[in-house]
Short mmCIF file of C-alpha atoms in Angstrom, two decimals:
data_model
loop_
_atom_site.label_atom_id
_atom_site.label_comp_id
_atom_site.label_asym_id
_atom_site.label_seq_id
_atom_site.Cartn_x
_atom_site.Cartn_y
_atom_site.Cartn_z
CA UNK A 129 -178.96 -209.19 20.48
CA UNK A 130 -177.27 -206.51 18.41
CA UNK A 131 -175.91 -209.08 15.96
CA UNK A 132 -172.85 -207.81 14.10
CA UNK A 133 -171.90 -204.19 14.76
CA UNK A 134 -169.31 -202.09 12.95
CA UNK A 135 -167.72 -198.74 13.72
CA UNK A 136 -167.44 -196.21 12.26
CA UNK A 137 -170.28 -196.05 9.72
CA UNK A 138 -168.51 -193.48 7.55
CA UNK A 139 -164.88 -192.36 7.33
CA UNK A 140 -162.87 -190.08 5.08
CA UNK A 141 -159.08 -190.45 5.07
CA UNK A 142 -156.27 -188.76 3.25
CA UNK A 143 -153.79 -190.89 1.34
CA UNK A 144 -151.19 -192.28 3.72
CA UNK A 145 -153.30 -192.03 6.87
CA UNK A 146 -154.00 -195.10 8.95
CA UNK A 147 -157.15 -196.29 10.65
CA UNK A 148 -158.76 -199.33 12.23
CA UNK A 149 -162.25 -200.58 11.48
CA UNK A 150 -163.90 -202.27 14.41
CA UNK A 151 -166.29 -205.23 14.32
CA UNK A 152 -168.03 -207.05 17.15
CA UNK A 153 -170.60 -209.83 17.32
CA UNK A 154 -172.70 -211.02 20.24
CA UNK A 155 -173.92 -214.32 18.76
CA UNK A 156 -171.09 -216.45 20.17
CA UNK A 157 -169.90 -217.17 16.63
CA UNK A 158 -166.52 -218.77 16.08
CA UNK A 159 -165.67 -217.39 12.67
CA UNK A 160 -165.44 -213.78 11.55
CA UNK A 161 -164.74 -212.20 8.16
CA UNK A 162 -163.88 -208.90 6.51
CA UNK A 163 -165.10 -208.10 2.99
CA UNK A 164 -164.95 -205.12 0.71
CA UNK A 165 -167.62 -204.19 -1.81
CA UNK A 166 -166.85 -201.97 -4.76
CA UNK A 167 -169.51 -200.45 -7.06
CA UNK A 168 -171.02 -202.99 -9.44
CA UNK A 169 -169.18 -205.87 -7.82
CA UNK A 170 -169.89 -208.55 -5.34
CA UNK A 171 -168.09 -208.79 -2.04
CA UNK A 172 -164.45 -209.83 -1.95
CA UNK A 173 -162.95 -211.52 1.09
CA UNK A 174 -160.01 -209.64 2.63
CA UNK A 175 -159.23 -211.73 5.70
CA UNK A 176 -161.02 -214.20 7.88
CA UNK A 177 -160.63 -215.75 11.30
CA UNK A 178 -161.91 -219.29 11.61
CA UNK A 179 -161.56 -219.22 15.38
CA UNK A 180 -160.12 -217.08 18.15
CA UNK A 181 -156.39 -216.78 17.73
CA UNK A 182 -156.25 -217.60 14.01
CA UNK A 183 -156.39 -215.42 10.92
CA UNK A 184 -156.00 -216.20 7.23
CA UNK A 185 -155.77 -214.24 4.01
CA UNK A 186 -158.67 -214.09 1.62
CA UNK A 187 -158.85 -212.98 -1.99
CA UNK A 188 -157.59 -209.38 -1.58
CA UNK A 189 -155.42 -209.05 1.57
CA UNK A 190 -152.77 -206.62 0.33
CA UNK A 191 -152.71 -203.32 2.23
CA UNK A 192 -154.64 -204.67 5.22
CA UNK A 193 -153.94 -206.28 8.55
CA UNK A 194 -156.34 -207.88 10.99
CA UNK A 195 -156.52 -208.75 14.66
CA UNK A 196 -158.86 -211.22 16.29
CA UNK A 197 -158.86 -209.56 19.69
CA UNK A 198 -161.12 -212.15 21.33
CA UNK A 199 -164.05 -214.27 20.30
CA UNK A 200 -166.31 -211.24 19.91
CA UNK A 201 -164.07 -208.75 18.13
CA UNK A 202 -162.24 -208.70 14.79
CA UNK A 203 -160.57 -205.50 13.62
CA UNK A 204 -159.27 -204.46 10.19
CA UNK A 205 -156.38 -202.02 9.92
CA UNK A 206 -155.25 -199.91 7.00
CA UNK A 207 -151.68 -198.88 7.72
CA UNK A 208 -151.27 -196.42 4.83
CA UNK A 209 -154.54 -195.75 3.08
CA UNK A 210 -154.65 -195.49 -0.71
CA UNK A 211 -157.44 -194.23 -3.00
CA UNK A 212 -157.82 -197.82 -4.28
CA UNK A 213 -159.07 -198.75 -0.81
CA UNK A 214 -162.12 -196.53 -1.17
CA UNK A 215 -164.92 -199.02 -0.70
CA UNK A 216 -167.67 -200.26 1.60
CA UNK A 217 -166.33 -202.69 4.18
CA UNK A 218 -168.50 -205.41 5.66
CA UNK A 219 -167.76 -207.59 8.63
CA UNK A 220 -169.52 -210.93 8.96
CA UNK A 221 -169.62 -213.85 11.37
CA UNK A 222 -170.71 -217.47 11.28
CA UNK A 223 -171.24 -220.07 13.97
CA UNK A 224 -169.11 -222.97 12.82
CA UNK A 225 -165.38 -222.96 12.37
CA UNK A 226 -165.36 -222.24 8.70
CA UNK A 227 -167.94 -221.96 5.99
CA UNK A 228 -167.22 -225.42 4.64
CA UNK A 229 -168.51 -227.07 7.77
CA UNK A 230 -172.24 -227.37 8.11
CA UNK A 231 -175.14 -225.24 7.10
CA UNK A 232 -174.62 -221.98 8.89
CA UNK A 233 -174.60 -218.92 6.73
CA UNK A 234 -172.87 -215.66 7.50
CA UNK A 235 -174.46 -212.73 9.26
CA UNK A 236 -173.34 -209.35 8.03
CA UNK A 237 -172.81 -206.05 9.79
CA UNK A 238 -174.20 -202.75 8.44
CA UNK A 239 -170.97 -201.76 6.71
CA UNK A 240 -168.41 -198.95 6.88
CA UNK A 241 -168.24 -196.56 3.94
CA UNK A 242 -164.60 -195.48 3.54
CA UNK A 243 -163.38 -192.79 1.19
CA UNK A 244 -159.65 -192.18 0.67
CA UNK A 245 -158.77 -188.90 -1.04
CA UNK B 252 -159.27 -220.27 -9.09
CA UNK B 253 -162.94 -220.17 -8.19
CA UNK B 254 -164.94 -217.80 -10.37
CA UNK B 255 -168.63 -217.04 -9.96
CA UNK B 256 -170.70 -215.54 -12.76
CA UNK B 257 -174.23 -214.26 -12.49
CA UNK B 258 -176.57 -213.30 -15.24
CA UNK B 259 -178.27 -211.15 -16.00
CA UNK B 260 -176.56 -208.28 -14.17
CA UNK B 261 -179.60 -206.05 -14.59
CA UNK B 262 -183.20 -207.20 -14.73
CA UNK B 263 -186.28 -205.07 -15.11
CA UNK B 264 -189.54 -206.94 -14.67
CA UNK B 265 -193.21 -206.19 -14.67
CA UNK B 266 -195.18 -207.11 -11.59
CA UNK B 267 -196.77 -210.52 -11.90
CA UNK B 268 -194.15 -211.94 -14.28
CA UNK B 269 -191.75 -214.82 -13.69
CA UNK B 270 -188.03 -214.80 -14.25
CA UNK B 271 -184.83 -216.71 -13.39
CA UNK B 272 -181.42 -215.50 -12.29
CA UNK B 273 -178.49 -217.80 -13.07
CA UNK B 274 -175.31 -218.40 -11.10
CA UNK B 275 -172.45 -220.41 -12.64
CA UNK B 276 -169.26 -221.31 -10.83
CA UNK B 277 -166.00 -222.77 -12.02
CA UNK B 278 -164.73 -225.33 -9.50
CA UNK B 279 -166.03 -228.06 -7.24
CA UNK B 280 -168.34 -226.92 -4.50
CA UNK B 281 -171.59 -227.93 -2.91
CA UNK B 282 -172.04 -224.90 -0.72
CA UNK B 283 -173.95 -222.13 -2.38
CA UNK B 284 -175.59 -219.11 -0.80
CA UNK B 285 -178.05 -216.53 -2.06
CA UNK B 286 -178.19 -213.06 -0.51
CA UNK B 287 -180.35 -210.00 -0.95
CA UNK B 288 -179.05 -206.44 -0.62
CA UNK B 289 -181.22 -203.32 -0.59
CA UNK B 290 -179.59 -200.03 -1.64
CA UNK B 291 -177.23 -198.71 1.03
CA UNK B 292 -177.92 -201.69 3.27
CA UNK B 293 -176.14 -204.83 4.36
CA UNK B 294 -176.65 -208.33 3.02
CA UNK B 295 -179.52 -210.54 4.10
CA UNK B 296 -179.23 -214.30 3.78
CA UNK B 297 -181.95 -215.88 1.64
CA UNK B 298 -180.95 -219.48 1.00
CA UNK B 299 -178.19 -221.95 1.78
CA UNK B 300 -177.93 -224.84 -0.68
CA UNK B 301 -175.80 -227.72 0.49
CA UNK B 302 -176.11 -230.60 -1.93
CA UNK B 303 -176.79 -231.54 -5.51
CA UNK B 304 -180.46 -231.23 -6.30
CA UNK B 305 -181.18 -229.03 -3.28
CA UNK B 306 -184.25 -226.85 -3.71
CA UNK B 307 -185.44 -224.24 -1.27
CA UNK B 308 -188.43 -221.92 -1.46
CA UNK B 309 -189.46 -218.86 0.48
CA UNK B 310 -192.48 -216.93 -0.70
CA UNK B 311 -192.06 -215.96 -4.34
CA UNK B 312 -188.40 -217.03 -4.47
CA UNK B 313 -187.12 -220.53 -5.18
CA UNK B 314 -183.46 -221.52 -5.37
CA UNK B 315 -181.94 -224.72 -6.72
CA UNK B 316 -178.49 -226.22 -7.08
CA UNK B 317 -177.04 -228.54 -9.72
CA UNK B 318 -173.48 -229.34 -8.65
CA UNK B 319 -172.77 -231.41 -11.76
CA UNK B 320 -173.54 -228.45 -14.00
CA UNK B 321 -172.04 -226.04 -11.43
CA UNK B 322 -175.20 -223.99 -11.69
CA UNK B 323 -177.67 -222.48 -9.28
CA UNK B 324 -180.86 -220.69 -10.19
CA UNK B 325 -183.03 -218.21 -8.32
CA UNK B 326 -186.55 -218.26 -9.71
CA UNK B 327 -188.93 -215.41 -9.11
CA UNK B 328 -192.64 -216.16 -9.36
CA UNK B 329 -195.25 -213.43 -9.88
CA UNK B 330 -192.85 -210.62 -9.01
CA UNK B 331 -193.93 -207.79 -6.71
CA UNK B 332 -192.31 -204.39 -6.17
CA UNK B 333 -190.97 -205.42 -2.73
CA UNK B 334 -188.61 -207.85 -4.45
CA UNK B 335 -186.67 -204.99 -6.02
CA UNK B 336 -183.09 -205.35 -4.72
CA UNK B 337 -179.69 -206.72 -5.74
CA UNK B 338 -179.33 -210.47 -5.44
CA UNK B 339 -175.96 -212.14 -4.99
CA UNK B 340 -174.94 -215.74 -5.17
CA UNK B 341 -171.81 -216.85 -3.34
CA UNK B 342 -169.90 -220.12 -3.49
CA UNK B 343 -167.59 -221.63 -0.91
CA UNK B 344 -164.63 -223.40 -2.44
CA UNK B 345 -164.34 -227.07 -1.57
CA UNK B 346 -162.78 -227.65 1.84
CA UNK B 347 -161.96 -223.99 2.15
CA UNK B 348 -163.28 -220.89 3.85
CA UNK B 349 -162.93 -218.68 0.81
CA UNK B 350 -166.37 -217.47 -0.21
CA UNK B 351 -166.54 -215.95 -3.70
CA UNK B 352 -169.42 -213.74 -4.72
CA UNK B 353 -171.00 -213.14 -8.07
CA UNK B 354 -171.26 -209.54 -9.27
CA UNK B 355 -174.93 -209.39 -8.35
CA UNK B 356 -178.20 -209.03 -10.26
CA UNK B 357 -179.94 -205.69 -9.81
CA UNK B 358 -183.65 -206.46 -10.00
CA UNK B 359 -186.24 -203.76 -10.54
CA UNK B 360 -189.92 -204.73 -10.46
CA UNK B 361 -192.20 -202.17 -12.08
CA UNK B 362 -195.96 -201.84 -11.51
#
């Protein structure tokens, strides 16, 4: 099992450009999440998908859109990148439909380091 | 709004010493997670604490949860260099999927 995979690993964008970060998991997990991590801070939830076909906003959703393409894949799109979106982006997945239910923790991907100039 | 505070943010320890990292949170929850992150790497799950009084131990690390005090602790016993990393606690808001992270404790264990 590859676990949670993310592409690309690194990306540099100019202000105003758009891009999509890809995430896939092969653990048959129901829920998937996108976080951003800024220097000296913990992770902040951008969007999550409790199950295929549903998405919900997290703590910092502005400037982002998501698509839960199928059970395996959850993408994050920046329509018009801004320097404030320079960050490391982590995708995660968990088995149960939502973190509140049960014991299952999240499994994280390796991260995408995004720089917006 | 759920807020999660960790302290200390930076911790430099000698090998063989004991220390405790504290995680306070502001609203009702009984789902608390501890993660480890090595520089430039992803997060690794250490512990999931699900109820008041829960205690879990793995090697030199022990985590506990007091939901009445809204406090979790991560205790390090006889630290070794391999424990050097950043440790995060994260809390799931009651009946919600919103996980909030603390700012992290950067632990350095010196010989």
